[in-house]
Coordinates of C-alpha atoms and ligand atoms in Angstrom, one line a residue:
X1 CA -65.4 42.2 -72.5
X2 CA -65.2 39.4 -75.0
X3 CA -66.8 39.0 -78.5
X4 CA -66.7 36.1 -80.9
X5 CA -68.5 36.2 -84.2
X6 CA -68.8 33.5 -86.9
X7 CA -69.8 33.6 -90.5
X8 CA -70.4 29.9 -91.0
X9 CA -68.3 27.6 -93.1
X10 CA -66.0 28.7 -95.9
X11 CA -65.9 26.2 -98.8
X12 CA -62.4 25.7 -100.1
X13 CA -63.7 24.0 -103.2
X14 CA -66.2 26.5 -104.4
X15 CA -65.1 29.9 -103.1
X16 CA -62.2 32.0 -104.3
X17 CA -59.3 33.4 -102.3
X18 CA -60.8 36.8 -103.1
X19 CA -64.0 35.8 -101.3
X20 CA -62.0 34.5 -98.4
X21 CA -60.3 37.9 -98.1
X22 CA -63.6 39.8 -98.4
X23 CA -65.1 37.6 -95.6
X24 CA -62.0 38.2 -93.4
X25 CA -62.3 42.0 -93.9
X26 CA -66.1 42.0 -93.3
X27 CA -65.7 40.0 -90.1
X28 CA -63.0 42.4 -88.7
X29 CA -65.1 45.4 -89.6
X30 CA -68.1 44.0 -87.9
X31 CA -66.1 42.9 -84.9
X32 CA -64.7 46.4 -84.5
X33 CA -68.2 48.0 -84.6
X34 CA -69.4 45.4 -82.1
X35 CA -66.5 46.2 -79.7
X36 CA -67.4 49.9 -79.8
X37 CA -71.1 49.1 -79.3
X38 CA -70.3 46.8 -76.3
X39 CA -68.7 49.7 -74.4
X40 CA -72.2 51.2 -73.9
X41 CA -74.5 48.2 -74.3
X42 CA -75.2 44.8 -72.8
X43 CA -74.1 41.4 -74.0
X44 CA -77.6 40.7 -75.4
X45 CA -77.8 44.1 -77.2
X46 CA -74.3 43.6 -78.7
X47 CA -75.0 40.1 -79.9
X48 CA -78.1 41.3 -81.7
X49 CA -76.2 44.3 -83.2
X50 CA -73.3 42.1 -84.4
X51 CA -75.7 39.6 -86.0
X52 CA -77.7 42.3 -87.7
X53 CA -74.5 43.5 -89.3
X54 CA -73.7 40.0 -90.4
X55 CA -77.3 39.7 -91.8
X56 CA -76.7 42.9 -93.8
X57 CA -73.5 41.6 -95.4
X58 CA -74.4 39.5 -98.6
X59 CA -71.2 37.4 -98.2
X60 CA -72.9 35.4 -95.4
X61 CA -76.0 33.1 -95.5
X62 CA -78.3 35.1 -93.2
X63 CA -80.6 38.1 -93.9
X64 CA -79.3 39.6 -97.2
X65 CA -77.6 36.7 -99.2
X66 CA -79.7 34.0 -97.6
X67 CA -79.9 30.7 -99.5
X68 CA -82.9 29.9 -101.7
X69 CA -85.1 26.9 -100.8
X70 CA -86.3 24.2 -103.3
X71 CA -89.5 26.1 -104.2
X72 CA -87.5 29.3 -105.0
X73 CA -88.4 31.1 -101.8
X74 CA -86.2 32.3 -99.0
X75 CA -87.1 31.4 -95.4
X76 CA -84.9 32.6 -92.6
X77 CA -84.5 31.7 -88.9
X78 CA -82.9 33.6 -86.1
X79 CA -82.7 33.4 -82.3
X80 CA -81.3 35.2 -79.3
X81 CA -80.7 34.0 -75.8
X82 CA -80.0 36.2 -72.7
X83 CA -77.7 34.2 -70.4
X84 CA -78.6 36.4 -67.4
X85 CA -82.4 35.8 -67.6
X86 CA -82.3 32.5 -69.5
X87 CA -84.9 33.9 -71.9
X88 CA -84.8 32.6 -75.5
X89 CA -86.7 34.1 -78.4
X90 CA -86.7 33.4 -82.1
X91 CA -88.3 33.2 -85.5
X92 CA -88.4 30.1 -87.7
X93 CA -88.9 30.3 -91.5
X94 CA -89.7 34.0 -91.6
X95 CA -89.9 35.6 -95.1
X96 CA -89.5 39.1 -96.5
X97 CA -87.8 40.9 -93.6
X98 CA -84.3 42.4 -93.8
X99 CA -83.2 41.4 -90.2
X100 CA -84.8 38.3 -88.7
X101 CA -82.7 38.9 -85.6
X102 CA -84.6 42.1 -84.9
X103 CA -87.9 40.2 -85.1
X104 CA -86.4 37.8 -82.5
X105 CA -85.4 40.8 -80.4
X106 CA -89.0 42.2 -80.5
X107 CA -90.4 38.8 -79.5
X108 CA -88.4 39.0 -76.2
X109 CA -91.2 41.4 -75.0
X110 CA -93.9 38.8 -75.6
X111 CA -95.1 35.8 -73.7
X112 CA -95.0 33.8 -76.9
X113 CA -91.4 34.1 -77.8
X114 CA -90.8 31.6 -80.7
X115 CA -92.9 32.0 -83.8
X116 CA -92.8 30.1 -87.0
X117 CA -93.8 30.5 -90.7
X118 CA -96.9 32.5 -91.5
X119 CA -97.3 33.5 -87.8
X120 CA -93.8 34.9 -87.7
X121 CA -94.4 36.8 -91.0
X122 CA -97.7 38.2 -89.8
X123 CA -96.2 39.3 -86.4
X124 CA -93.3 41.1 -88.2
X125 CA -95.7 42.9 -90.5
X126 CA -98.0 43.9 -87.6
X127 CA -94.9 45.1 -85.6
X128 CA -93.9 47.5 -88.3
X129 CA -91.1 45.6 -90.0
X130 CA -91.1 46.6 -93.7
X131 CA -91.3 44.0 -96.4
X132 CA -87.8 43.4 -97.8
X133 CA -86.4 40.9 -100.3
X134 CA -83.1 39.5 -99.1
X135 CA -82.5 37.7 -102.4
X136 CA -79.1 38.6 -104.1
X137 CA -78.0 38.0 -107.7
X138 CA -75.4 35.5 -106.6
X139 CA -77.9 33.3 -104.6
X140 CA -80.4 33.5 -107.5
X141 CA -77.7 32.4 -110.0
X142 CA -76.8 29.4 -107.7
X143 CA -80.4 28.5 -107.5
X144 CA -81.0 28.7 -111.2
X145 CA -77.9 26.5 -111.9
X146 CA -79.1 24.2 -109.1
X147 CA -75.7 24.4 -107.5
X148 CA -75.6 23.1 -104.0
X149 CA -74.7 25.4 -101.1
X150 CA -71.4 27.2 -101.7
X151 CA -70.5 27.1 -98.0
X152 CA -71.9 30.5 -97.2
X153 CA -72.8 30.0 -93.7
X154 CA -75.1 30.7 -90.8
X155 CA -73.9 33.7 -88.7
X156 CA -73.6 34.1 -85.0
X157 CA -72.2 36.0 -82.0
X158 CA -71.4 35.3 -78.4
X159 CA -70.6 38.1 -76.0
X160 CA -69.5 38.6 -72.4
X161 CA -70.1 42.2 -71.2
X162 CA -68.6 44.4 -68.5
X163 CA -71.0 43.2 -65.9
X164 CA -70.1 39.5 -66.6
X165 CA -73.4 38.8 -68.4
X166 CA -73.5 36.4 -71.4
X167 CA -75.6 36.3 -74.6
X168 CA -75.8 34.3 -77.8
X169 CA -77.4 35.3 -81.2
X170 CA -77.6 33.2 -84.4
X171 CA -79.2 33.8 -87.8
X172 CA -79.4 31.7 -90.9
X173 CA -80.8 31.4 -94.4
X174 CA -80.8 27.6 -94.0
X175 CA -79.1 24.9 -96.1
X176 CA -80.3 25.9 -99.5
X177 CA -82.6 23.8 -101.7
X178 CA -84.4 22.4 -98.6
X179 CA -88.0 21.2 -98.5
X180 CA -90.2 24.2 -97.6
X181 CA -91.1 23.9 -93.9
X182 CA -87.8 22.3 -92.9
X183 CA -86.7 23.7 -89.5
X184 CA -83.1 24.9 -89.0
X185 CA -81.2 24.5 -85.8
X186 CA -80.5 28.2 -85.5
X187 CA -83.7 29.1 -83.8
X188 CA -83.6 26.1 -81.4
X189 CA -81.6 25.5 -78.3
X190 CA -79.4 23.1 -80.2
X191 CA -78.1 25.9 -82.3
X192 CA -78.1 28.9 -79.9
X193 CA -78.0 28.7 -76.1
X194 CA -76.7 30.7 -73.1
X195 CA -76.9 30.8 -69.3
X196 CA -74.8 32.5 -66.6
X197 CA -71.9 30.2 -67.3
X198 CA -71.5 30.0 -71.0
X199 CA -72.9 31.2 -74.4
X200 CA -72.8 29.1 -77.6
X201 CA -73.7 29.7 -81.3
X202 CA -73.5 26.9 -83.9
X203 CA -73.2 26.6 -87.7
X204 CA -73.3 23.6 -89.9
X205 CA -76.0 21.1 -90.9
X206 CA -79.0 21.7 -88.8
X207 CA -80.1 18.1 -88.7
X208 CA -76.7 17.0 -87.3
X209 CA -76.7 19.9 -84.7
X210 CA -80.2 19.1 -83.5
X211 CA -79.4 15.4 -83.3
X212 CA -76.5 16.2 -81.0
X213 CA -78.3 19.0 -79.1
X214 CA -75.0 20.7 -79.5
X215 CA -75.3 24.3 -78.0
X216 CA -77.3 23.3 -75.0
X217 CA -75.1 20.2 -74.4
X218 CA -71.9 22.3 -74.4
X219 CA -73.5 24.9 -72.0
X220 CA -74.8 22.2 -69.7
X221 CA -71.3 20.5 -69.5
X222 CA -69.6 23.8 -68.7
X223 CA -72.3 24.6 -66.1
X224 CA -71.5 21.2 -64.5
X225 CA -67.8 21.9 -64.3
X226 CA -66.1 21.1 -67.5
X227 CA -63.8 23.6 -69.2
X228 CA -64.9 24.9 -72.6
X229 CA -62.3 22.7 -74.2
X230 CA -63.5 19.5 -72.4
X231 CA -67.1 20.3 -73.2
X232 CA -66.5 21.0 -76.8
X233 CA -64.3 17.9 -77.4
X234 CA -66.8 15.6 -75.7
X235 CA -69.8 17.0 -77.5
X236 CA -68.0 17.1 -80.9
X237 CA -66.8 13.4 -80.4
X238 CA -70.6 12.6 -80.2
X239 CA -71.0 13.9 -83.7
X240 CA -68.6 11.3 -85.0
X241 CA -70.8 8.2 -85.2
X242 CA -72.9 9.9 -87.9
X243 CA -70.2 12.2 -89.3
X244 CA -72.1 15.2 -88.1
X245 CA -71.1 18.5 -89.8
X246 CA -71.0 21.3 -87.3
X247 CA -69.0 24.2 -85.9
X248 CA -69.5 26.2 -82.7
X249 CA -68.2 29.2 -80.9
X250 CA -68.4 30.0 -77.2
X251 CA -67.5 32.3 -74.4
X252 CA -67.5 31.4 -70.7
X253 CA -68.2 33.6 -67.7
X254 CA -64.4 33.6 -67.0
X255 CA -63.8 35.2 -70.4
X256 CA -62.4 32.1 -72.1
X257 CA -63.2 31.8 -75.8
X258 CA -63.3 28.6 -77.8
X259 CA -64.3 27.3 -81.2
X260 CA -64.3 23.9 -82.8
X261 CA -65.4 22.5 -86.2
X262 CA -66.0 18.9 -87.2
X263 CA -65.0 19.7 -90.8
X264 CA -62.9 22.7 -92.0
X265 CA -63.4 25.7 -92.1
X266 CA -65.6 27.8 -89.9
X267 CA -64.8 31.5 -90.4
X268 CA -64.7 33.6 -87.2
X269 CA -63.3 36.7 -85.6
X270 CA -62.8 37.3 -81.9
X271 CA -61.8 39.9 -79.4
X272 CA -60.3 38.5 -76.1
X273 CA -60.2 41.8 -74.2
X274 CA -56.8 42.7 -75.6
X275 CA -56.5 41.8 -79.2
X276 CA -58.5 40.6 -82.3
X277 CA -58.0 37.3 -84.1
X278 CA -59.5 36.5 -87.4
X279 CA -59.7 33.0 -88.9
X280 CA -60.9 31.8 -92.3
Ligands
LIG1 N1 -77.3 25.7 -89.6 C1 -78.3 26.2 -90.5 C2 -79.2 25.2 -91.0 O1 -78.9 24.0 -91.1 O2 -80.3 25.5 -91.3

């Protein structure tokens, strides 16, 4: 069993050591809950569970605590991918739900598995998701002072379960101050991808991640025989020509865990089958 979760990037310039410690503690608590959960659930179920806990934590930019867009509204995106079945589902720019990842989960049952904007909102409402404002005082204050993103980040999780199955889940409140309608990478295969060989979740600037096709590219390279390290290093080197800002986490079918960031510092916590590691 392996789990790796990330909470996006930590901004050294605009976040305090206290926030860093809070994030570390939150990641470890969520990792511990996810480890317990994984003993009785699949990789896919556990990745959804871990991301829902990250969405519930206002320290991270997903679900509660999501960034506010240029028009004062919050629009969130989330996706899951089951490595075993290669099924992907997601929501793009959904509003007024507490856990976008659970709407993505519900969409796994549908033929139409990726919904955007008003369609995603209508689907959530018709499926019984209660209206919920994910706006927090901190995000509102940032928005009112027109401060740029403070480095609160997209969240994600990759899991290898006891049966050797892999899954990835990712959720985001976006960049903050974006033009309404902008599409994040998180509910695309550039930001979240898995198959029977490898599962990847990304954070960073969506435009850079989409330009690189990062998650799907890493998974394809591992499928074709590269190690995680080789696949990450080659794919991240391809961000360099445009100074792409990205981080990614991965687990392979062999149980190898890996993460890389183009700029410091992605915050993550992992369980390698024997011990926990937390990094912020
Ligand atoms: N990675 C999140 C975003 O750019 O929307």
